[in-house]
Short mmCIF file of C-alpha atoms in Angstrom, two decimals:
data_model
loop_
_atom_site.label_atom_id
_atom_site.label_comp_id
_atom_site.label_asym_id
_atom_site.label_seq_id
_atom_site.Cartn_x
_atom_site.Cartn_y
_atom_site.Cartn_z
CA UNK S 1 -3.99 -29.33 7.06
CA UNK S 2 -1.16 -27.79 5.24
CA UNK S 3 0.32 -24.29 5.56
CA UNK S 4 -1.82 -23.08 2.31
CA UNK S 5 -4.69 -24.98 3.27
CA UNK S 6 -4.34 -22.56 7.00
CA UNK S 7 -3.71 -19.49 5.29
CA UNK S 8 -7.06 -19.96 2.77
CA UNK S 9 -8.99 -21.06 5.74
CA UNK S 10 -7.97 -17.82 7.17
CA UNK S 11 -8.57 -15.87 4.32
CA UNK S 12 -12.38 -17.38 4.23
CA UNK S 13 -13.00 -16.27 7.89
CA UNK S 14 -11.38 -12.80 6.88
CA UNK S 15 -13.80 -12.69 4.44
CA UNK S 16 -16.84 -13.35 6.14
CA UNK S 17 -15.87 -11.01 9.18
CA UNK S 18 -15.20 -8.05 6.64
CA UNK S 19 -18.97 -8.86 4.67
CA UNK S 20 -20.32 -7.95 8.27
CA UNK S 21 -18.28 -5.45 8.58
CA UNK S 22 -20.48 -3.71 5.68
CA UNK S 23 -23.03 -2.22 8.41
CA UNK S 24 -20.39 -0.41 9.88
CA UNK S 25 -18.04 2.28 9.71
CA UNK S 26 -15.14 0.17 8.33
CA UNK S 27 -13.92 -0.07 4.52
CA UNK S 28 -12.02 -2.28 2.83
CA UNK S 29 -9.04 -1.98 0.17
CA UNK S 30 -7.91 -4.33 -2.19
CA UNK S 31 -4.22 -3.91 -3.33
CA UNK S 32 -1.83 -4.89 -6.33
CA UNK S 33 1.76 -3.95 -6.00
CA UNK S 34 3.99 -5.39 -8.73
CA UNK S 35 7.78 -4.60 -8.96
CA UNK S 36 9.60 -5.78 -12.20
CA UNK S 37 13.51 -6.40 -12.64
CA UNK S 38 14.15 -4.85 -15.99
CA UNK S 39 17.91 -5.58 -15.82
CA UNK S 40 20.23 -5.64 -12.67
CA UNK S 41 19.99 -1.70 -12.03
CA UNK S 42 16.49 -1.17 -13.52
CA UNK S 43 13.33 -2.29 -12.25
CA UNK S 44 9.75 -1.13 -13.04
CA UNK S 45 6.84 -0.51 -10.58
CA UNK S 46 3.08 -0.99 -10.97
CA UNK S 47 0.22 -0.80 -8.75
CA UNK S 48 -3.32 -0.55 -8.74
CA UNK S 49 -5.37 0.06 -5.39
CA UNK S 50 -9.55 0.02 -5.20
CA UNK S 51 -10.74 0.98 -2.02
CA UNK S 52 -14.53 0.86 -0.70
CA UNK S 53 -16.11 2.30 1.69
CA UNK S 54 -17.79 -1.06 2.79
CA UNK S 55 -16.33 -4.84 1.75
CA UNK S 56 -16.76 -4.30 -2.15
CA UNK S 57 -19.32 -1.70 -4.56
CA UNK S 58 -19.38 1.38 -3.01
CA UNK S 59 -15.97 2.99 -4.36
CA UNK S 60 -14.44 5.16 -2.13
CA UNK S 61 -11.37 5.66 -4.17
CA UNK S 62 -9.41 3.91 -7.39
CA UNK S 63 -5.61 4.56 -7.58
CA UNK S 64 -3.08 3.93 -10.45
CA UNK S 65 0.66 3.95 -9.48
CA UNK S 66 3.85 3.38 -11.53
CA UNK S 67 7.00 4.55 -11.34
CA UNK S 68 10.85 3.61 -13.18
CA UNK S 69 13.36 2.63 -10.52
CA UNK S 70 17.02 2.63 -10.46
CA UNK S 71 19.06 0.21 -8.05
CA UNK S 72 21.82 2.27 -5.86
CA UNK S 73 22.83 -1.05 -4.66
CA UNK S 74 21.77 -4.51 -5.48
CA UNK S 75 18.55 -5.42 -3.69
CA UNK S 76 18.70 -2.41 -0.84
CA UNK S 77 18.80 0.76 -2.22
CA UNK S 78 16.83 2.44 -5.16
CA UNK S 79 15.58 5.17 -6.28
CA UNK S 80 12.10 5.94 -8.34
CA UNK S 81 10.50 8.69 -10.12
CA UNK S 82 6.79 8.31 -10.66
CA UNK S 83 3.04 8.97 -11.43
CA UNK S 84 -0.06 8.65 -10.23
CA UNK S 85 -3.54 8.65 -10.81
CA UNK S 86 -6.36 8.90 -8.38
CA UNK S 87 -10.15 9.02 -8.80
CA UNK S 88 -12.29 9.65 -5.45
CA UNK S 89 -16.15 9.54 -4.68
CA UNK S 90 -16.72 11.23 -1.28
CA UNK S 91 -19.83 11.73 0.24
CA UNK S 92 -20.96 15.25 0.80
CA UNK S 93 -21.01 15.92 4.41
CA UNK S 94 -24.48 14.73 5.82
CA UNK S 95 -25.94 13.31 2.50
CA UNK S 96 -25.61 10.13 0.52
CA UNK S 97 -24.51 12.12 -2.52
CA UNK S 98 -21.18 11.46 -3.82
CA UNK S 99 -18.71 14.27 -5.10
CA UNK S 100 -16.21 12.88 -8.24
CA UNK S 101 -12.80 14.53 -7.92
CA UNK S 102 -9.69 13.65 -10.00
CA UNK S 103 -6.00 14.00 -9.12
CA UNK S 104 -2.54 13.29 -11.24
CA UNK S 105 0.55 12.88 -8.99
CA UNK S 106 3.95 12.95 -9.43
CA UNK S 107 6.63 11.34 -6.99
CA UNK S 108 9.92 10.60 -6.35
CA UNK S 109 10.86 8.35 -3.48
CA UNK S 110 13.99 6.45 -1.67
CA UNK S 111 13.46 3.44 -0.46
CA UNK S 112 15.92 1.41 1.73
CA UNK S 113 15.68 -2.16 2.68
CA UNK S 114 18.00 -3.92 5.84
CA UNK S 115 17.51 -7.54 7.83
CA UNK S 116 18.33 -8.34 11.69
CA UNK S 117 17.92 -11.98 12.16
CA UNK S 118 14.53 -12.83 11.18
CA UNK S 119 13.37 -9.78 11.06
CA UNK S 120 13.03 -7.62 7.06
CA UNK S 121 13.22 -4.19 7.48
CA UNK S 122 11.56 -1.08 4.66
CA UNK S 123 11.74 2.11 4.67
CA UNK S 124 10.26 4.38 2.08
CA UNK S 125 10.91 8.54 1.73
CA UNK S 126 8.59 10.01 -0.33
CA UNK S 127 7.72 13.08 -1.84
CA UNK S 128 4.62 14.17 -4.10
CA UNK S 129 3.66 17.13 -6.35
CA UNK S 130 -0.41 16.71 -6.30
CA UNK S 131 -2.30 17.75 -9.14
CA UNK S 132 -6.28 18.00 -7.55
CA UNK S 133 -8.80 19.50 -9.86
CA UNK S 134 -7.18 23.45 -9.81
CA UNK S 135 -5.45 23.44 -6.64
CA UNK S 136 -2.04 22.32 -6.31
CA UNK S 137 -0.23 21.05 -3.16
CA UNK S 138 3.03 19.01 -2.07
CA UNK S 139 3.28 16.53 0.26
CA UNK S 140 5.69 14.17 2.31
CA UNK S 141 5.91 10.46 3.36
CA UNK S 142 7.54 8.14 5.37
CA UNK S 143 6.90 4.66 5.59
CA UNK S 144 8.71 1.92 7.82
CA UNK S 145 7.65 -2.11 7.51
CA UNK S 146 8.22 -5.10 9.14
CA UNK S 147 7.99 -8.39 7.97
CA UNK S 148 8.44 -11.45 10.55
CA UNK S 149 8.44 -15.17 8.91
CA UNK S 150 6.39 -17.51 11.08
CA UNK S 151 7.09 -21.09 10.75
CA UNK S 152 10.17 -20.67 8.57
CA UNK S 153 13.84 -18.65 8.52
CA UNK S 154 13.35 -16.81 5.39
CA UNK S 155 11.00 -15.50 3.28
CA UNK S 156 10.41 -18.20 1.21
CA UNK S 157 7.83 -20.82 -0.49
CA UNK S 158 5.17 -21.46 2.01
CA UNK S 159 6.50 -18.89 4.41
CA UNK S 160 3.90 -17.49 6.46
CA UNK S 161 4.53 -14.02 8.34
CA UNK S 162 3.41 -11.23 9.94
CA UNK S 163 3.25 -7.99 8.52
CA UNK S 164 2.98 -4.45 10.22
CA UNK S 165 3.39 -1.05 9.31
CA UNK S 166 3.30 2.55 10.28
CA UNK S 167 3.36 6.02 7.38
CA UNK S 168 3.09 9.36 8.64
CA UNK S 169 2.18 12.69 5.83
CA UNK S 170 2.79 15.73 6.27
CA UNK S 171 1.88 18.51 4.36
CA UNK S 172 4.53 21.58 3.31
CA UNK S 173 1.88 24.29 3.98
CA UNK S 174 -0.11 24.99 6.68
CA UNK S 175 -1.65 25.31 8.53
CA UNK S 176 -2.85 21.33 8.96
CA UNK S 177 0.84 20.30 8.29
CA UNK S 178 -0.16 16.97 9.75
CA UNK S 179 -2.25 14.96 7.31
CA UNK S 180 -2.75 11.71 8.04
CA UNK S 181 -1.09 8.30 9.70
CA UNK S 182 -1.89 4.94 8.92
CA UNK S 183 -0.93 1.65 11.39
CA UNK S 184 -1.51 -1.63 10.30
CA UNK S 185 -0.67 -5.45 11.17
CA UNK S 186 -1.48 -8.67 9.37
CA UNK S 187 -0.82 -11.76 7.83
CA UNK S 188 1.16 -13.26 4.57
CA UNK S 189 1.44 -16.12 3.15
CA UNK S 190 4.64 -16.70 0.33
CA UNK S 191 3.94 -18.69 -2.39
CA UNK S 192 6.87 -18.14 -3.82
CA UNK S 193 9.93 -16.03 -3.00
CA UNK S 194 8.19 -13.11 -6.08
CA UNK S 195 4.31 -14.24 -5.21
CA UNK S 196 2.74 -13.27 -1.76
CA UNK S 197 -0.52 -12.04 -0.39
CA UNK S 198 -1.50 -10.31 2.61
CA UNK S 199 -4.44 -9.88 4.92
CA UNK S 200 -4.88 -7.33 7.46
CA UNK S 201 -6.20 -4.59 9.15
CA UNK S 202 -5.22 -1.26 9.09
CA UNK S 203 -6.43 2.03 11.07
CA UNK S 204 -6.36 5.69 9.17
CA UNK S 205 -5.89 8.35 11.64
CA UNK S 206 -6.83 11.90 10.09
CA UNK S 207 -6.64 15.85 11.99
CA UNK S 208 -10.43 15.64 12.69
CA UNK S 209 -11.39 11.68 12.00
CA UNK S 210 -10.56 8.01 11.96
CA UNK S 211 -11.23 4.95 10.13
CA UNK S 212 -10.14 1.65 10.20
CA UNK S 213 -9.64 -0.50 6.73
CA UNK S 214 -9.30 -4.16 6.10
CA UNK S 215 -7.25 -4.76 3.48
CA UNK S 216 -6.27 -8.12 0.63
CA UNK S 217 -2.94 -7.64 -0.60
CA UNK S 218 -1.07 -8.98 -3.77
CA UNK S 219 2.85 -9.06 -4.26
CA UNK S 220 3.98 -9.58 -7.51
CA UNK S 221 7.93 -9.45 -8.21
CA UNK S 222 7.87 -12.12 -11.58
CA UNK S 223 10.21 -11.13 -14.03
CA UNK S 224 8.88 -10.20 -17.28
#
């Protein structure tokens, strides 16, 4: 059995675990994050993330993300200003109704990349200006990544790795400053140095709740 033929056997028992995971209290989220070299200082990013409350049909949340970034230094540093859109269905507390709220986002964010021996390095400095409905509220974010390569050196075709990572918000008014954390660790499979995806688990800590979310992950950095 090859190192595909592992990762897609692994992605079918992911799969089944998570479809049993409907009758419980965990969600799922399936992610698209594409980053596109316009030249050697510009570079475009796109993302689209559709989160459930169980495995797939019960929307939870639909997000739209893109942003223009400029390259400090080649491949490490850069810099983006951008926009987002967010539609959410809650439930009202103690029904099965669902609320529909909409929310347009701008951000700007730093984000830094560095490598010890195996091991790749991300962080990510973020700030948002959150358009909800009529209210109107700012917001922080860190976010620090690790990715390990398993059976290879690099990151490279038919690298598989683990992935884990921790983001912390925090809001600039009180008084719940702290708004949320989220911790997660998985798997990836390359299968190519701009193609990757990821399975894994992550767990959303809030002020009064929790909830853990599997999540399917695409990585696309193709040129145009």
């Amino acid at each position: 059995m090859n190192k595909l033929q592992s990762f897609c056997l692994l992605l079918v028992l992911f799969l089944a675990t998570n479809v049993n995971a409907q009758k419980t209290d965990t969600g799922n989220w399936f992610l698209y994050f594409g980053n596109q070299k316009i030249n050697n200082r510009w570079n475009w990013h796109n993302e689209v993330q559709y989160r459930n409350y169980n495995f797939a049909g019960d929307l939870e949340q639909l997000l739209l993300r893109t942003g223009i970034g400029y390259n400090l230094s080649e491949n490490n540093n850069n810099l983006l200003l951008g926009y987002a859109y967010i539609h959410s269905e809650p439930y009202s507390a103690g029904t099965d109704e669902k609320l529909n709220t909409n929310e347009h986002r701008i951000f700007q964010q730093f984000l830094t990349k560095q490598q010890f021996g195996r091991v790749n390095v991300q962080h990510r400095y973020r700030f948002e200006q959150r358009f909800i409905e009529d209210d109107f509220k700012m917001r922080l974010r860190y976010f620090l990544s690790l990715n390990v390569p398993i059976n290879k050196k690099e990151m490279e075709k038919n690298t598989i790795y683990a992935s884990a990572y921790n983001e912390i918000f925090i809001n600039t008014e009180g008084p719940a400053y702290f708004d949320r954390d989220r911790i997660y660790g998985g798997l990836g499979y390359c299968f190519s140095k701009s193609l990757k995806m990821e399975l894994g688990v992550m767990s959303q800590i809030q002020q009064n709740s929790s909830r853990t979310q599997f999540q399917i992950m695409f990585f696309n950095s193709l040129p145009f």
